[in-house]
Tab-separated table of C-alpha atoms and ligand atoms in Angstrom:
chain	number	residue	atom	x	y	z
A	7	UNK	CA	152.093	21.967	184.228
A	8	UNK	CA	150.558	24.035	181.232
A	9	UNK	CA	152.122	27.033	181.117
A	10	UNK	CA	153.411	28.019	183.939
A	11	UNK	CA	150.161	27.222	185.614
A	12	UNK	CA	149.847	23.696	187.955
A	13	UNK	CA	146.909	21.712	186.086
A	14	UNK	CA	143.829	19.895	187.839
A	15	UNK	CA	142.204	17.496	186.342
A	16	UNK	CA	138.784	15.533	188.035
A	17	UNK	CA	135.220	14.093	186.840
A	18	UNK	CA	131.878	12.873	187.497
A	19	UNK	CA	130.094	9.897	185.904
A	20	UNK	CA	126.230	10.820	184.977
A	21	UNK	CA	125.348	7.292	186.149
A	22	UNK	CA	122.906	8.398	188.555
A	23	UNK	CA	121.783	11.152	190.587
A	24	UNK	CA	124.504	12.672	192.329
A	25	UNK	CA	124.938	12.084	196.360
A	26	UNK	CA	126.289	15.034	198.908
A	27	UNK	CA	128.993	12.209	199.248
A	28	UNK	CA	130.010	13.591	195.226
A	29	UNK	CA	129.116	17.112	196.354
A	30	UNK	CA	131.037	16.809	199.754
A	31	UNK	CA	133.821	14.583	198.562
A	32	UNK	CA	134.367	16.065	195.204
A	33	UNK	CA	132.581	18.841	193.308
A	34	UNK	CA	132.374	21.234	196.469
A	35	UNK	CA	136.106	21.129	196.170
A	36	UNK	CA	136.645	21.941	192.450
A	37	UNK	CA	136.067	25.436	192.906
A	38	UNK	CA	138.728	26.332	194.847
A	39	UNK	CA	141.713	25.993	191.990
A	40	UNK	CA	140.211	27.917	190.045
A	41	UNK	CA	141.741	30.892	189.924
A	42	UNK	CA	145.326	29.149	191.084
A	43	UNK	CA	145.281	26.286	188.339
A	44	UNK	CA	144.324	25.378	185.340
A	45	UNK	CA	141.266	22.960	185.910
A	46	UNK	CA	139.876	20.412	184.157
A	47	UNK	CA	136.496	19.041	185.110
A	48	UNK	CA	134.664	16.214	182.941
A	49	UNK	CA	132.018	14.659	182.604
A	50	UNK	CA	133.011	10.690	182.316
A	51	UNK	CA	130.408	9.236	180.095
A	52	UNK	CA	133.098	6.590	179.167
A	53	UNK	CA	133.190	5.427	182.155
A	54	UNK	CA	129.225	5.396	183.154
A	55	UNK	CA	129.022	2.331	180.158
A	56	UNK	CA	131.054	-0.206	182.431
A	57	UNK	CA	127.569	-0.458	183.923
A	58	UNK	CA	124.073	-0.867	181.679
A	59	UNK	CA	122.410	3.227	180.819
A	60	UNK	CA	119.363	3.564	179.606
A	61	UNK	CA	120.178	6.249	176.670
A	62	UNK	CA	118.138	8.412	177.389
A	63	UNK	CA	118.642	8.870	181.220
A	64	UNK	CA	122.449	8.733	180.397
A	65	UNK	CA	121.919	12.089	178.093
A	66	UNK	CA	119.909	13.457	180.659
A	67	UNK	CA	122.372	13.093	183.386
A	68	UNK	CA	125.517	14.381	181.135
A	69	UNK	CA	123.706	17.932	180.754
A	70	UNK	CA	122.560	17.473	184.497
A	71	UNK	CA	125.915	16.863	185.641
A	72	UNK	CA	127.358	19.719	183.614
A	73	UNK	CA	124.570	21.949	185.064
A	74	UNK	CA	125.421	20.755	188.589
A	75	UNK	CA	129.159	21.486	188.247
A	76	UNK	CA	128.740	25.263	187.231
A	77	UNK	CA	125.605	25.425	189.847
A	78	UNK	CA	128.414	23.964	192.361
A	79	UNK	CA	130.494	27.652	191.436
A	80	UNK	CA	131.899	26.362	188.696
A	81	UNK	CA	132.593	28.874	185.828
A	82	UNK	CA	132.577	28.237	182.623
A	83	UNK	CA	135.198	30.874	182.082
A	84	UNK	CA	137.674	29.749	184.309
A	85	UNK	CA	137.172	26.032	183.693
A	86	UNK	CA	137.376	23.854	181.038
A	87	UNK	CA	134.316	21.978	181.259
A	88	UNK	CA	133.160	19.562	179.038
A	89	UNK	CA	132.210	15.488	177.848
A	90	UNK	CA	134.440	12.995	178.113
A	91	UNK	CA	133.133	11.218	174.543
A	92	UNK	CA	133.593	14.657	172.695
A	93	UNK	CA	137.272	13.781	173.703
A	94	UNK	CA	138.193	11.136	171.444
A	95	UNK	CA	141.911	11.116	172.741
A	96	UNK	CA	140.659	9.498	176.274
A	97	UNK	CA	139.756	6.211	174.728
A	98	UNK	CA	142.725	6.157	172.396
A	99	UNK	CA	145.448	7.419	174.882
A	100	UNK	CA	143.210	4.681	177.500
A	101	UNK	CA	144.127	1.719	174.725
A	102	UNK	CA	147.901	2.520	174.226
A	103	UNK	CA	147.729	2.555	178.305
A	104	UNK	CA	146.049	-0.539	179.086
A	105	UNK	CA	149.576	-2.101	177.387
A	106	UNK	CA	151.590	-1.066	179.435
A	107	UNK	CA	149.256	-1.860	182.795
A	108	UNK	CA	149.519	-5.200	184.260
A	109	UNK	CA	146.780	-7.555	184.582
A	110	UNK	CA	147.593	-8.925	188.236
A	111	UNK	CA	147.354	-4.409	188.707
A	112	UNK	CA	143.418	-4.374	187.800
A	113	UNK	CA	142.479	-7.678	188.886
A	114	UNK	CA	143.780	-5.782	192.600
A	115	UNK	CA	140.801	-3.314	192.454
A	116	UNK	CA	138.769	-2.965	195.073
A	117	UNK	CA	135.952	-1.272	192.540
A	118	UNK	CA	136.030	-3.700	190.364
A	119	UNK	CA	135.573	-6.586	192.758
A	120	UNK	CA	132.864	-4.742	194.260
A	121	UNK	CA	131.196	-3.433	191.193
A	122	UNK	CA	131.430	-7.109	189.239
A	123	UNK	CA	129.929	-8.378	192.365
A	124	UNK	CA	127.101	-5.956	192.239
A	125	UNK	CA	126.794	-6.280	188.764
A	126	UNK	CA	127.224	-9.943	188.360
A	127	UNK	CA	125.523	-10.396	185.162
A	128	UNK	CA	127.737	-7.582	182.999
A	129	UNK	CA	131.125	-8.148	183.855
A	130	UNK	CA	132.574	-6.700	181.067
A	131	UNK	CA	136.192	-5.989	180.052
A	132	UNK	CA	135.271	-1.935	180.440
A	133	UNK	CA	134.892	-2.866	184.617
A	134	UNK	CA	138.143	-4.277	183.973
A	135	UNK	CA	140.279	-1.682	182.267
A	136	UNK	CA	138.235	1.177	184.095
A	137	UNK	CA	141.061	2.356	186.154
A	138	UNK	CA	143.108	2.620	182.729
A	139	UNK	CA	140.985	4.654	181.144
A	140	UNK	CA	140.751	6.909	184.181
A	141	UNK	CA	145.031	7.037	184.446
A	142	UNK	CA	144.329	8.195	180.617
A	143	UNK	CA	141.786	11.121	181.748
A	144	UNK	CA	144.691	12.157	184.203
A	145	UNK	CA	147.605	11.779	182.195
A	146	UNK	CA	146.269	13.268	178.832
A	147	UNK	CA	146.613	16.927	180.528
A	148	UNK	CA	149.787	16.563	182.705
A	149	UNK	CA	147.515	16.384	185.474
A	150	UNK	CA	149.394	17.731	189.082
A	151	UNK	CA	146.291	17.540	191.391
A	152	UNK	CA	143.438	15.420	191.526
A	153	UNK	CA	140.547	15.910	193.924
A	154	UNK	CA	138.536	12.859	194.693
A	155	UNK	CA	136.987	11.287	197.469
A	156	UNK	CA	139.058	8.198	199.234
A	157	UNK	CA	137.369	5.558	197.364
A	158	UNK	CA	139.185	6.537	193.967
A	159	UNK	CA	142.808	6.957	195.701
A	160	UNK	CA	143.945	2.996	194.976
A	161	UNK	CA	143.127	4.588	191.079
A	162	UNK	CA	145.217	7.342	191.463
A	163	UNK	CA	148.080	5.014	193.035
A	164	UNK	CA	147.572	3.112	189.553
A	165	UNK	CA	147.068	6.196	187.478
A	166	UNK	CA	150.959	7.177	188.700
A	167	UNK	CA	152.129	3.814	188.662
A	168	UNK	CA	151.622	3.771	184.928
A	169	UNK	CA	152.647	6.925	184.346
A	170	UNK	CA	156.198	6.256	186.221
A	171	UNK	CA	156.514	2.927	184.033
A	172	UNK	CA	155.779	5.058	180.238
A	173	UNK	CA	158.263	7.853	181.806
A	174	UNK	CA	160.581	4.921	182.517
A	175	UNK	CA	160.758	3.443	179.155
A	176	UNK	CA	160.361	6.814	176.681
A	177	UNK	CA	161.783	9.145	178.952
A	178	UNK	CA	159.640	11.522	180.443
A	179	UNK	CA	156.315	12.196	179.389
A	180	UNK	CA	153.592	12.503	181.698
A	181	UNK	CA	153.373	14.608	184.679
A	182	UNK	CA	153.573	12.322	187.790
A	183	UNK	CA	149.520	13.183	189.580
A	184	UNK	CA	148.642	13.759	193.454
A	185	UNK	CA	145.248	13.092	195.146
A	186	UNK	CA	143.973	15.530	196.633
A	187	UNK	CA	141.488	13.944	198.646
A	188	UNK	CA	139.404	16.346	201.739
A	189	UNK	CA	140.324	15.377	205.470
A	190	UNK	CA	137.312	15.511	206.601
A	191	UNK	CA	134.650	14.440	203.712
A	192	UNK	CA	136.875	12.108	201.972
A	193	UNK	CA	134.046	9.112	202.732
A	194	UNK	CA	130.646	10.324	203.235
A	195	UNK	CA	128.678	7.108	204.492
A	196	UNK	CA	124.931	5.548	203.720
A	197	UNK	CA	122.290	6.784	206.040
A	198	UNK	CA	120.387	3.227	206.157
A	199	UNK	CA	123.977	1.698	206.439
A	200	UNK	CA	126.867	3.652	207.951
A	201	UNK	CA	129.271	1.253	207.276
A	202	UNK	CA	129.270	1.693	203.644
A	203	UNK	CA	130.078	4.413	201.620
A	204	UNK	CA	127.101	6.906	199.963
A	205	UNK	CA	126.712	5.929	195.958
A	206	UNK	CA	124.257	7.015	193.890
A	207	UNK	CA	123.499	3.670	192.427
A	208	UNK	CA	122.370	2.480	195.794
A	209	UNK	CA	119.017	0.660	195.208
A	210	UNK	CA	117.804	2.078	198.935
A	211	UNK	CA	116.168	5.580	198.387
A	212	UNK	CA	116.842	6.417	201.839
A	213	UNK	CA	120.158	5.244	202.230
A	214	UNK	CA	121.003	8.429	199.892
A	215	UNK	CA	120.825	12.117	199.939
A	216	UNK	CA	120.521	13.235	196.537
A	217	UNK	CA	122.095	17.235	195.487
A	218	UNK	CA	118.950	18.321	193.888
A	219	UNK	CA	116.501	16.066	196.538
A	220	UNK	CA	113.546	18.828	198.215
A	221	UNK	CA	113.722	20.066	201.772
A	222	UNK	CA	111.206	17.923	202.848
A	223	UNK	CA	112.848	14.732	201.550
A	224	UNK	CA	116.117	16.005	202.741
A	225	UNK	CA	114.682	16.366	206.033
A	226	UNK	CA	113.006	13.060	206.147
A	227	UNK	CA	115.647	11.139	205.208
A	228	UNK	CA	117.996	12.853	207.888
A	229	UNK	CA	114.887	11.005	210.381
A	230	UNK	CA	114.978	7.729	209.466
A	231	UNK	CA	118.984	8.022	209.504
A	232	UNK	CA	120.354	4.313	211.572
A	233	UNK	CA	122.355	5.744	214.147
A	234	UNK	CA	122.174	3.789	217.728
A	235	UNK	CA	120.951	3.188	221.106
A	236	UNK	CA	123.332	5.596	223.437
A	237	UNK	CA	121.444	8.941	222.313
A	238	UNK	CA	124.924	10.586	222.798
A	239	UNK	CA	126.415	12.832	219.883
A	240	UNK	CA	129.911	12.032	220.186
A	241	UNK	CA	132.251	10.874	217.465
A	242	UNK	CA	133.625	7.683	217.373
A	243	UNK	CA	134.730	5.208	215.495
A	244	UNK	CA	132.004	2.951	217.340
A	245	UNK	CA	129.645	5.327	216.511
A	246	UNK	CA	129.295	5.486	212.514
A	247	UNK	CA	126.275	6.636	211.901
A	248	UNK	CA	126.169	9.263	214.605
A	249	UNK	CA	129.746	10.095	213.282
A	250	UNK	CA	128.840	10.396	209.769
A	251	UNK	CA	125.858	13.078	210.550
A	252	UNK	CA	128.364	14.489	212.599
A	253	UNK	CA	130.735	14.795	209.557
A	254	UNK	CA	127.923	15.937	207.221
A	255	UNK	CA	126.490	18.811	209.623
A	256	UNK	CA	130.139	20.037	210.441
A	257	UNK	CA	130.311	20.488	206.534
A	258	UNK	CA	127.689	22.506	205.939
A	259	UNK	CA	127.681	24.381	209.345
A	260	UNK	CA	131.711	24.989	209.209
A	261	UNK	CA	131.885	23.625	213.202
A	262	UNK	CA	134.443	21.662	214.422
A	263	UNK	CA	133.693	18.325	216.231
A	264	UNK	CA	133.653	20.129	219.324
A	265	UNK	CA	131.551	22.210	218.882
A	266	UNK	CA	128.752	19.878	217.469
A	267	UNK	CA	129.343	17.678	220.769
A	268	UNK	CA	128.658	20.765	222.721
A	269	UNK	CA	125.814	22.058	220.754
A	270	UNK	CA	123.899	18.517	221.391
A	271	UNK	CA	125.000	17.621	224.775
A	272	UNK	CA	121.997	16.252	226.536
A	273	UNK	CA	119.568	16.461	223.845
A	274	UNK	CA	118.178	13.519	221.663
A	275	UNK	CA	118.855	12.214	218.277
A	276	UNK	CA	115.576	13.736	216.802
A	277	UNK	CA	116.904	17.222	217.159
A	278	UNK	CA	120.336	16.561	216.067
A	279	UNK	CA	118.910	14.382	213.166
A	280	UNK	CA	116.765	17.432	212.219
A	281	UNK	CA	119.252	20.669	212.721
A	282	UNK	CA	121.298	18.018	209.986
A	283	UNK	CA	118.692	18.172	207.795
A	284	UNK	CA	117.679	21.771	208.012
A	285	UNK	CA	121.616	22.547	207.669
A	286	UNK	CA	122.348	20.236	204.678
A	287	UNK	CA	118.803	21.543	202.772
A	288	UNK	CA	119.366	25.215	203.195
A	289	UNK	CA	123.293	24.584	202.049
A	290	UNK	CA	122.396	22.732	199.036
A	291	UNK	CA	119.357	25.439	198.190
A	292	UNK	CA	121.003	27.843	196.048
A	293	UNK	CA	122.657	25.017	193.973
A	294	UNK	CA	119.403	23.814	193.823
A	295	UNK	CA	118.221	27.011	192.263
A	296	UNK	CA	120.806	27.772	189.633
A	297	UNK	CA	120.646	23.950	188.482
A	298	UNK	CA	116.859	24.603	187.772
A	299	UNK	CA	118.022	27.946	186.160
A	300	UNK	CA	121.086	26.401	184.261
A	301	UNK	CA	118.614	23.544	182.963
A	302	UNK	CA	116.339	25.850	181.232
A	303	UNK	CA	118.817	26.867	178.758
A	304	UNK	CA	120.254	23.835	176.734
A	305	UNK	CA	121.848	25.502	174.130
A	306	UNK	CA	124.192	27.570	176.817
A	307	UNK	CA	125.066	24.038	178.172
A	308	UNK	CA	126.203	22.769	174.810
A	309	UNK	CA	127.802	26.005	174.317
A	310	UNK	CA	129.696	25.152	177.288
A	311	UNK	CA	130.381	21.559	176.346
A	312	UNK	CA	131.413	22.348	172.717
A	313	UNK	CA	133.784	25.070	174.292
A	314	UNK	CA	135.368	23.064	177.079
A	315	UNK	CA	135.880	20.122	174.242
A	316	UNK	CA	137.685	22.364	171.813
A	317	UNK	CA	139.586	23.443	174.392
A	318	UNK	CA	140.360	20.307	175.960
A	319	UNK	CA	141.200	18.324	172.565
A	320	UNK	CA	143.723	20.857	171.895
A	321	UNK	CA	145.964	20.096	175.054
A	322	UNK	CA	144.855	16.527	174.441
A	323	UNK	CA	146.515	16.815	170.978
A	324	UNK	CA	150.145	17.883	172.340
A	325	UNK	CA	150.126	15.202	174.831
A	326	UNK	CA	149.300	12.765	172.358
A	327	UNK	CA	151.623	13.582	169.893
A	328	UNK	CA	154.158	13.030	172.499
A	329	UNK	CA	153.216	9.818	173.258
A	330	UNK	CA	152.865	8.283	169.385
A	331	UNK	CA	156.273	9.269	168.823
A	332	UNK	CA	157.912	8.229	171.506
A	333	UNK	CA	155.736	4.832	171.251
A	334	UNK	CA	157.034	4.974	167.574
A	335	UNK	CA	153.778	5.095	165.509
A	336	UNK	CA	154.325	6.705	162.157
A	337	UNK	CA	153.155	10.773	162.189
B	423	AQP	N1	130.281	8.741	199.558
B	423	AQP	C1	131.256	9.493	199.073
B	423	AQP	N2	132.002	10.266	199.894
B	423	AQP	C2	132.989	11.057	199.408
B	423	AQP	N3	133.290	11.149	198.084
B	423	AQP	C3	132.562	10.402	197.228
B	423	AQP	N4	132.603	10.255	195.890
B	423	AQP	C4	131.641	9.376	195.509
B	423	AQP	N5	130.968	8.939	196.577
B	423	AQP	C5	131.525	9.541	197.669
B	423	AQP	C6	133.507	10.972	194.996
B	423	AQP	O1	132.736	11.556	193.956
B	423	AQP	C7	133.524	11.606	192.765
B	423	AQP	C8	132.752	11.123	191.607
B	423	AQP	O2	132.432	9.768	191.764
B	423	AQP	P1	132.107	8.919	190.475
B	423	AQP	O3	130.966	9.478	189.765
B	423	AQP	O4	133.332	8.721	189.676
B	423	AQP	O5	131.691	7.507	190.991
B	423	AQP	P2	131.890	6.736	192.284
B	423	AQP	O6	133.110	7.073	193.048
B	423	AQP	O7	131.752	5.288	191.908
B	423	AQP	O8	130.630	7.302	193.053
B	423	AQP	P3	129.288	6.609	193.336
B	423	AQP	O9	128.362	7.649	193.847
B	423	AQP	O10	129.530	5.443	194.235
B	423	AQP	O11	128.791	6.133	191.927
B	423	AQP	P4	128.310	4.724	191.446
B	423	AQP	O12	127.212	4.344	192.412
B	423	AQP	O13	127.836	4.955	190.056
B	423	AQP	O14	129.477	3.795	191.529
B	423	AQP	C9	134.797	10.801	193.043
B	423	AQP	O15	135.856	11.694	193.306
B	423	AQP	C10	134.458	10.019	194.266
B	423	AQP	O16	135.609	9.748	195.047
């Protein structure tokens, strides 16, 4: 709590361009608590570094991602938006944390088994300690609510584990977080490969719909979607790709599963594939248009950013004076 308002905290790396399985799991969502909570959205820059950035494209994608947020309804007037780096209290309050998380905790991490296999050449101690730095995002603003897709939930389990154990020892001084993770588009899955999840550092061009990607590309990817040999909409857990268009159409239509069944009983893939596309490209259009609108105007963005840090560092500050004294570091 802050106030007497709950507090939700979430963020987006700018390692890449971002998927509808960020839009869908994640940023559509953000919107919602605004008016209810006081929200937190970031932009984790920190955390893109675990994995090699070229600088450039890195600064590029922090004022894209920023842009993308507020095209995605976010307002910079209800929100605190802003840069994780312009935070310096993330990677302190992340190094005080990483002492009191176990080593046998992040060595259990799905991500980072999977990212230091991807990335066999840079495992770095950042990959490691990742999840630390991300319970320090959390905890810095007594975080209640965190909305993220599935794929970050054994994070959050971590994120309160290490919270519990601080509360346990100093008494208590972190809010305790919950996911909040969407029902329905908590995994949005590759087109070329249904069986794994959508990421925007997939090496596969088709494999990914990007937010800001054109009609026409939206629509041709949506084609050359793997899906199977039945040429029956139904979903099923045998069914994963036809499932996963399923999941992505009933998102931007609003239809239940139903109704989707119904709507392509007896008809082929190739129109189902294509009322997908048309339906994900004409949802995604208007963010489309105020990104390219937002992005014209870099000094409003760093407005915004130099805002949302002020205001961010100074709830930062009270948490962390909290913590240095009850860790016992002179004031
Ligand atoms: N496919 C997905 N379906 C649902 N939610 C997803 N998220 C990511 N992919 C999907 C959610 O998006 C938020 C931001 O993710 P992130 O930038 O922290 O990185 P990530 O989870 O590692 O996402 P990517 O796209 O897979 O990035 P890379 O390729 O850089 O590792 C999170 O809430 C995440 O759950």
């Amino acid at each position: 709590m802050l106030g007497d308002k709950k507090v939700v905290f979430s963020g987006v790396q700018p390692s890449g361009n971002l998927t509808i399985g960020n839009y869908l799991g994640a940023i559509k969502n953000f919107s919602r608590f605004s008016e209810e909570y006081k929200t937190f959205y970031c932009v984790v820059d920190l955390h893109a570094i675990t994995v090699r950035q070229v600088p450039a494209e890195l600064r590029r994608r922090t004022y894209e991602t920023l842009a993308l947020y507020m095209a995605c309804g976010l307002d910079e007037q209800k929100n605190t938006l802003f840069v994780q780096s312009h935070v310096p209290a993330h990677a302190e309050l992340g190094w005080m944390l990483d002492c009191y998380t176990m080593f046998g905790e992040l060595s259990r991490m799905t991500q980072f088994k999977d990212k230091s296999a991807k990335h066999s050449e840079n495992i770095n101690a950042g990959l490691f300690t990742y999840p630390t730095l991300m319970a320090s995002d959390i905890l810095l603003y007594q975080t209640d609510l965190v909305p993220v897709g599935i794929d970050q939930k054994q994070h959050l389990e971590l994120a309160r584990d290490i919270a519990n154990r601080f509360n346990q020892v100093y008494g208590n001084t972190f809010a305790i977080p919950e996911g909040y993770i969407p029902q329905d588009t908590m995994k949005i899955m590759s087109l070329a490969e249904p069986t794994s999840k959508m990421s925007k550092s997939d090496t596969n061009q088709n494999a990914v719909v990007y937010i800001l990607d054109s009609k026409d590309d939206i629509i041709r990817k949506f084609k050359k979607a793997v899906t199977d040999s039945e040429a029956e909409v139904r979903f099923s857990e045998e069914k994963p790709g036809v499932s996963n268009l399923i999941t992505i159409y009933r998102a931007f239509t609003g239809k239940t599963v139903e109704e989707v069944e119904r709507e392509f009983a007896g008809r082929g893939y190739g129109d189902f594939k294509l009322a997908v596309g048309e339906a994900c490209a004409d949802g995604l259009a208007a963010v489309r248009d105020e990104f390219a609108r937002l992005m014209a105007d870099k000094a409003h963005l760093e407005a915004v950013m130099k805002a949302g840090a002020d205001e961010a560092a100074y709830y930062a500050r009270k948490t962390m004076s909290k913590v240095r004294r009850k860790i016992g570091f002179v004031n």
